[in-house]
mmCIF file of C-alpha atoms in Angstrom:
data_model
loop_
_atom_site.group_PDB
_atom_site.id
_atom_site.type_symbol
_atom_site.label_atom_id
_atom_site.label_comp_id
_atom_site.label_asym_id
_atom_site.label_seq_id
_atom_site.Cartn_x
_atom_site.Cartn_y
_atom_site.Cartn_z
ATOM 1 C CA ASP C 1261 13.863 3.308 8.724
ATOM 2 C CA ILE C 1262 14.241 0.200 6.506
ATOM 3 C CA GLN C 1263 14.801 1.047 2.864
ATOM 4 C CA MET C 1264 13.488 -1.371 0.241
ATOM 5 C CA THR C 1265 15.140 -1.452 -3.187
ATOM 6 C CA GLN C 1266 13.638 -3.215 -6.097
ATOM 7 C CA SER C 1267 15.342 -4.359 -9.347
ATOM 8 C CA PRO C 1268 14.940 -3.789 -12.179
ATOM 9 C CA SER C 1269 12.917 -0.609 -12.347
ATOM 10 C CA SER C 1270 11.166 -1.895 -15.453
ATOM 11 C CA VAL C 1271 11.316 -5.016 -17.536
ATOM 12 C CA SER C 1272 10.086 -5.747 -20.964
ATOM 13 C CA ALA C 1273 8.628 -9.295 -21.499
ATOM 14 C CA SER C 1274 6.391 -11.216 -23.813
ATOM 15 C CA VAL C 1275 3.301 -13.322 -22.860
ATOM 16 C CA GLY C 1276 4.446 -16.718 -21.677
ATOM 17 C CA ASP C 1277 7.727 -15.491 -20.310
ATOM 18 C CA ARG C 1278 9.050 -16.143 -16.811
ATOM 19 C CA VAL C 1279 9.595 -12.751 -14.984
ATOM 20 C CA THR C 1280 11.641 -12.374 -11.915
ATOM 21 C CA ILE C 1281 11.556 -9.184 -9.770
ATOM 22 C CA THR C 1282 13.859 -8.745 -6.755
ATOM 23 C CA CYS C 1283 13.646 -6.683 -3.609
ATOM 24 C CA ARG C 1284 16.439 -6.045 -1.175
ATOM 25 C CA ALA C 1285 15.915 -4.657 2.490
ATOM 26 C CA SER C 1286 18.506 -2.373 4.083
ATOM 27 C CA GLN C 1287 18.415 -4.676 7.056
ATOM 28 C CA GLY C 1288 16.975 -8.047 7.887
ATOM 29 C CA ILE C 1289 13.285 -8.283 7.882
ATOM 30 C CA SER C 1290 12.727 -12.065 8.461
ATOM 31 C CA SER C 1291 9.920 -13.149 6.111
ATOM 32 C CA TRP C 1292 7.813 -10.056 6.706
ATOM 33 C CA LEU C 1293 7.531 -8.999 3.032
ATOM 34 C CA ALA C 1294 4.476 -8.466 0.862
ATOM 35 C CA TRP C 1295 4.178 -7.896 -2.908
ATOM 36 C CA TYR C 1296 1.406 -5.906 -4.633
ATOM 37 C CA GLN C 1297 0.301 -5.415 -8.181
ATOM 38 C CA GLN C 1298 -1.030 -1.957 -9.340
ATOM 39 C CA LYS C 1299 -2.630 -1.279 -12.678
ATOM 40 C CA PRO C 1300 -2.972 2.278 -13.909
ATOM 41 C CA GLY C 1301 -5.657 4.234 -12.255
ATOM 42 C CA LYS C 1302 -6.323 1.354 -9.781
ATOM 43 C CA ALA C 1303 -5.576 0.573 -6.215
ATOM 44 C CA PRO C 1304 -2.782 -1.817 -5.347
ATOM 45 C CA LYS C 1305 -3.756 -5.442 -4.931
ATOM 46 C CA LEU C 1306 -2.095 -7.796 -2.479
ATOM 47 C CA LEU C 1307 -0.494 -10.800 -4.296
ATOM 48 C CA ILE C 1308 1.958 -12.426 -1.641
ATOM 49 C CA TYR C 1309 2.338 -11.887 2.083
ATOM 50 C CA ALA C 1310 4.851 -13.201 4.578
ATOM 51 C CA ALA C 1311 7.327 -13.456 1.613
ATOM 52 C CA SER C 1312 5.787 -16.658 0.079
ATOM 53 C CA SER C 1313 2.075 -16.950 1.009
ATOM 54 C CA LEU C 1314 -0.186 -16.518 -1.887
ATOM 55 C CA GLN C 1315 -3.142 -14.234 -1.081
ATOM 56 C CA SER C 1316 -6.676 -15.827 -1.676
ATOM 57 C CA GLY C 1317 -7.786 -15.649 -5.256
ATOM 58 C CA VAL C 1318 -4.318 -14.945 -6.725
ATOM 59 C CA PRO C 1319 -3.187 -17.077 -9.588
ATOM 60 C CA SER C 1320 -0.626 -19.817 -8.749
ATOM 61 C CA ARG C 1321 1.642 -18.469 -11.484
ATOM 62 C CA PHE C 1322 2.682 -15.780 -8.878
ATOM 63 C CA SER C 1323 5.103 -17.029 -6.265
ATOM 64 C CA GLY C 1324 7.428 -15.336 -3.680
ATOM 65 C CA SER C 1325 10.547 -16.417 -1.970
ATOM 66 C CA GLY C 1326 13.278 -15.166 0.267
ATOM 67 C CA SER C 1327 14.034 -14.186 3.766
ATOM 68 C CA GLY C 1328 16.291 -11.837 5.604
ATOM 69 C CA THR C 1329 17.265 -9.169 3.053
ATOM 70 C CA ASP C 1330 16.746 -10.703 -0.311
ATOM 71 C CA PHE C 1331 13.448 -11.507 -1.824
ATOM 72 C CA THR C 1332 11.908 -12.511 -5.209
ATOM 73 C CA LEU C 1333 8.588 -12.286 -6.954
ATOM 74 C CA THR C 1334 8.274 -14.612 -9.841
ATOM 75 C CA ILE C 1335 5.666 -14.864 -12.454
ATOM 76 C CA SER C 1336 6.036 -18.238 -14.046
ATOM 77 C CA SER C 1337 4.184 -17.594 -17.292
ATOM 78 C CA LEU C 1338 3.261 -13.918 -17.954
ATOM 79 C CA GLN C 1339 -0.159 -13.348 -18.861
ATOM 80 C CA PRO C 1340 -1.716 -10.117 -20.734
ATOM 81 C CA GLU C 1341 -3.440 -9.106 -17.529
ATOM 82 C CA ASP C 1342 -0.109 -9.254 -15.662
ATOM 83 C CA PHE C 1343 1.343 -6.132 -17.270
ATOM 84 C CA ALA C 1344 1.358 -3.785 -14.312
ATOM 85 C CA THR C 1345 3.680 -2.173 -11.714
ATOM 86 C CA TYR C 1346 4.694 -4.331 -8.815
ATOM 87 C CA TYR C 1347 5.708 -3.154 -5.355
ATOM 88 C CA CYS C 1348 7.259 -4.789 -2.468
ATOM 89 C CA GLN C 1349 6.601 -3.755 1.235
ATOM 90 C CA GLN C 1350 8.416 -4.499 4.428
ATOM 91 C CA ALA C 1351 6.354 -5.350 7.550
ATOM 92 C CA ASN C 1352 9.027 -6.321 10.035
ATOM 93 C CA SER C 1353 9.984 -3.067 11.678
ATOM 94 C CA PHE C 1354 7.249 -0.415 11.851
ATOM 95 C CA PRO C 1355 6.501 2.262 11.855
ATOM 96 C CA PRO C 1356 7.044 3.106 9.088
ATOM 97 C CA TRP C 1357 5.838 0.537 6.855
ATOM 98 C CA THR C 1358 8.008 1.048 3.789
ATOM 99 C CA PHE C 1359 7.609 0.185 -0.019
ATOM 100 C CA GLY C 1360 10.047 -0.401 -2.764
ATOM 101 C CA GLN C 1361 10.012 2.017 -5.678
ATOM 102 C CA GLY C 1362 8.185 -0.215 -8.032
ATOM 103 C CA THR C 1363 8.863 -2.384 -11.039
ATOM 104 C CA LYS C 1364 7.025 -1.825 -14.180
ATOM 105 C CA VAL C 1365 6.324 -4.914 -16.255
ATOM 106 C CA GLU C 1366 5.840 -3.803 -19.905
ATOM 107 C CA ILE C 1367 5.005 -5.749 -23.025
ATOM 108 C CA LYS C 1368 7.882 -6.506 -25.253
ATOM 109 C CA GLU V 221 -17.767 -8.381 0.217
ATOM 110 C CA VAL V 222 -15.079 -6.089 1.812
ATOM 111 C CA GLN V 223 -15.529 -2.501 0.634
ATOM 112 C CA LEU V 224 -13.575 0.606 1.448
ATOM 113 C CA VAL V 225 -14.690 3.879 -0.096
ATOM 114 C CA GLU V 226 -12.851 7.102 0.468
ATOM 115 C CA SER V 227 -14.152 10.645 0.175
ATOM 116 C CA GLY V 228 -13.205 14.130 1.068
ATOM 117 C CA GLY V 229 -10.416 14.818 -1.439
ATOM 118 C CA GLY V 230 -10.305 18.117 -3.378
ATOM 119 C CA LEU V 231 -8.283 21.227 -4.093
ATOM 120 C CA VAL V 232 -6.917 23.093 -1.182
ATOM 121 C CA GLN V 233 -4.422 25.970 -0.847
ATOM 122 C CA PRO V 234 -1.067 25.475 0.859
ATOM 123 C CA GLY V 235 -1.402 25.831 4.540
ATOM 124 C CA GLY V 236 -5.105 24.612 4.362
ATOM 125 C CA SER V 237 -6.770 21.708 5.810
ATOM 126 C CA LEU V 238 -8.808 18.738 4.585
ATOM 127 C CA ARG V 239 -10.612 15.815 6.266
ATOM 128 C CA LEU V 240 -10.630 12.493 4.466
ATOM 129 C CA SER V 241 -13.161 9.764 5.232
ATOM 130 C CA CYS V 242 -13.166 6.022 4.378
ATOM 131 C CA ALA V 243 -16.377 4.096 4.741
ATOM 132 C CA ALA V 244 -15.951 0.398 5.462
ATOM 133 C CA SER V 245 -18.280 -2.457 4.948
ATOM 134 C CA GLY V 246 -18.302 -6.182 4.734
ATOM 135 C CA PHE V 247 -16.165 -7.030 7.741
ATOM 136 C CA THR V 248 -15.956 -6.291 11.440
ATOM 137 C CA PHE V 249 -14.313 -2.903 11.292
ATOM 138 C CA SER V 250 -13.553 -2.625 14.964
ATOM 139 C CA SER V 251 -11.308 -5.842 14.755
ATOM 140 C CA TYR V 252 -8.867 -4.528 12.123
ATOM 141 C CA ASP V 253 -5.942 -2.012 12.110
ATOM 142 C CA MET V 254 -6.536 0.411 9.425
ATOM 143 C CA HIS V 255 -3.990 2.625 7.376
ATOM 144 C CA TRP V 256 -3.749 5.549 4.942
ATOM 145 C CA VAL V 257 -1.301 5.143 2.122
ATOM 146 C CA ARG V 258 -0.779 7.895 -0.477
ATOM 147 C CA GLN V 259 0.637 8.006 -4.094
ATOM 148 C CA ALA V 260 1.762 11.054 -5.971
ATOM 149 C CA THR V 261 1.154 11.042 -9.704
ATOM 150 C CA GLY V 262 3.630 8.760 -11.409
ATOM 151 C CA LYS V 263 5.272 7.916 -8.074
ATOM 152 C CA GLY V 264 5.405 5.056 -5.676
ATOM 153 C CA LEU V 265 3.504 4.300 -2.479
ATOM 154 C CA GLU V 266 4.130 5.994 0.699
ATOM 155 C CA TRP V 267 2.550 4.877 3.988
ATOM 156 C CA VAL V 268 0.945 7.913 5.781
ATOM 157 C CA SER V 269 -0.672 6.656 8.939
ATOM 158 C CA ALA V 270 -2.064 3.828 10.926
ATOM 159 C CA ILE V 271 -4.504 3.245 13.702
ATOM 160 C CA GLY V 272 -4.847 0.023 15.811
ATOM 161 C CA THR V 273 -7.892 -1.633 17.096
ATOM 162 C CA ALA V 274 -7.182 0.085 20.533
ATOM 163 C CA GLY V 275 -6.973 3.382 18.866
ATOM 164 C CA ASP V 276 -3.093 3.657 18.947
ATOM 165 C CA THR V 277 -1.809 5.787 16.188
ATOM 166 C CA TYR V 278 1.271 5.886 14.089
ATOM 167 C CA TYR V 279 2.833 8.305 11.545
ATOM 168 C CA PRO V 280 5.926 8.719 9.561
ATOM 169 C CA GLY V 281 8.050 11.887 10.162
ATOM 170 C CA SER V 282 6.898 13.551 6.995
ATOM 171 C CA VAL V 283 3.431 14.022 8.346
ATOM 172 C CA LYS V 284 3.682 13.700 12.144
ATOM 173 C CA GLY V 285 2.209 16.740 13.897
ATOM 174 C CA ARG V 286 0.215 17.747 10.870
ATOM 175 C CA PHE V 287 -1.992 14.713 10.164
ATOM 176 C CA THR V 288 -4.313 12.955 12.556
ATOM 177 C CA ILE V 289 -5.803 9.531 12.005
ATOM 178 C CA SER V 290 -8.869 8.520 13.875
ATOM 179 C CA ARG V 291 -11.730 5.842 13.679
ATOM 180 C CA GLU V 292 -15.326 5.755 14.552
ATOM 181 C CA ASN V 293 -16.179 2.039 15.010
ATOM 182 C CA ALA V 294 -19.953 2.719 15.488
ATOM 183 C CA LYS V 295 -19.985 4.262 11.992
ATOM 184 C CA ASN V 296 -17.499 1.772 10.469
ATOM 185 C CA SER V 297 -15.536 4.844 9.441
ATOM 186 C CA LEU V 298 -11.816 5.821 9.266
ATOM 187 C CA TYR V 299 -10.688 9.486 9.016
ATOM 188 C CA LEU V 300 -7.611 11.463 8.237
ATOM 189 C CA GLN V 301 -7.548 15.102 9.330
ATOM 190 C CA MET V 302 -4.777 16.945 7.358
ATOM 191 C CA ASN V 303 -3.526 20.295 8.438
ATOM 192 C CA SER V 304 -0.655 22.652 7.325
ATOM 193 C CA LEU V 305 -0.972 21.056 3.853
ATOM 194 C CA ARG V 306 1.961 21.433 1.479
ATOM 195 C CA ALA V 307 2.412 21.083 -2.270
ATOM 196 C CA GLY V 308 4.283 17.784 -1.440
ATOM 197 C CA ASP V 309 1.120 16.298 0.104
ATOM 198 C CA THR V 310 -0.540 16.374 -3.312
ATOM 199 C CA ALA V 311 -1.455 12.594 -4.075
ATOM 200 C CA VAL V 312 -4.173 10.014 -4.256
ATOM 201 C CA TYR V 313 -4.930 8.821 -0.654
ATOM 202 C CA TYR V 314 -5.945 5.278 -0.226
ATOM 203 C CA CYS V 315 -7.357 3.728 3.033
ATOM 204 C CA ALA V 316 -6.185 0.156 3.441
ATOM 205 C CA ARG V 317 -7.123 -2.788 5.775
ATOM 206 C CA GLY V 318 -4.225 -4.211 7.946
ATOM 207 C CA PHE V 319 -3.883 -7.910 7.374
ATOM 208 C CA PRO V 320 -2.709 -10.148 10.158
ATOM 209 C CA GLY V 321 0.244 -11.077 7.898
ATOM 210 C CA ARG V 322 1.171 -7.398 8.218
ATOM 211 C CA ALA V 323 0.272 -6.623 4.716
ATOM 212 C CA PHE V 324 -2.567 -4.407 3.492
ATOM 213 C CA ASP V 325 -5.183 -6.857 2.069
ATOM 214 C CA TYR V 326 -7.983 -4.435 0.990
ATOM 215 C CA TRP V 327 -7.696 -1.003 -0.521
ATOM 216 C CA GLY V 328 -10.198 1.587 -1.422
ATOM 217 C CA GLN V 329 -10.315 3.169 -4.879
ATOM 218 C CA GLY V 330 -8.556 6.352 -3.571
ATOM 219 C CA THR V 331 -9.352 10.135 -3.271
ATOM 220 C CA LEU V 332 -7.216 12.854 -4.925
ATOM 221 C CA VAL V 333 -5.889 15.652 -2.831
ATOM 222 C CA THR V 334 -4.287 18.622 -4.704
ATOM 223 C CA VAL V 335 -2.505 21.271 -2.708
ATOM 224 C CA SER V 336 -2.016 24.276 -4.905
ATOM 225 C CA SER V 337 -2.656 28.083 -4.904
#
């Protein structure tokens, strides 16, 4: 199975900051990577698919990049509604579909 | 509007069984792969099962032989039959739609399964 490792596990940031979260796959996954945002008590929400494609309705301050084993989710200017936990997920080699352990973005 | 609504969660004793349902609306259900994903309290996301449009099914090792995913296209419904439940199966269970980009683009609100004596 492909293991997904996110870093950092948590990050403290202020409104307006640029935030970068990384995700590393244990083997190459081409560009088959998705990013999700989850707020407490809510279901995950798809932000990015195929590494860099923005899901419909997602603000353009979110962007994704990378291919192979190393990927990045960037929030260009953090907004109050962006404080949440973010997960990456590989979709290159399945089953199983596997997720990273999550990165919590907290208010500084 | 795409909607996925799970039901069937609850408290069950170890070794017991439970059947989850997911009612889909707002899209052509038969045209999409569907998945179950679970999340233990305070933990990350774990994919649990998938079913393709042709009825092909997939499971991780942790639930293979104990869980069975199925779909009833005429009723726009997805199911998860869970047998031989263990404490480690305690989680919120989400149904999710498979996206052609190989992600999960719509999720239900989740249903809580608690396995405890």
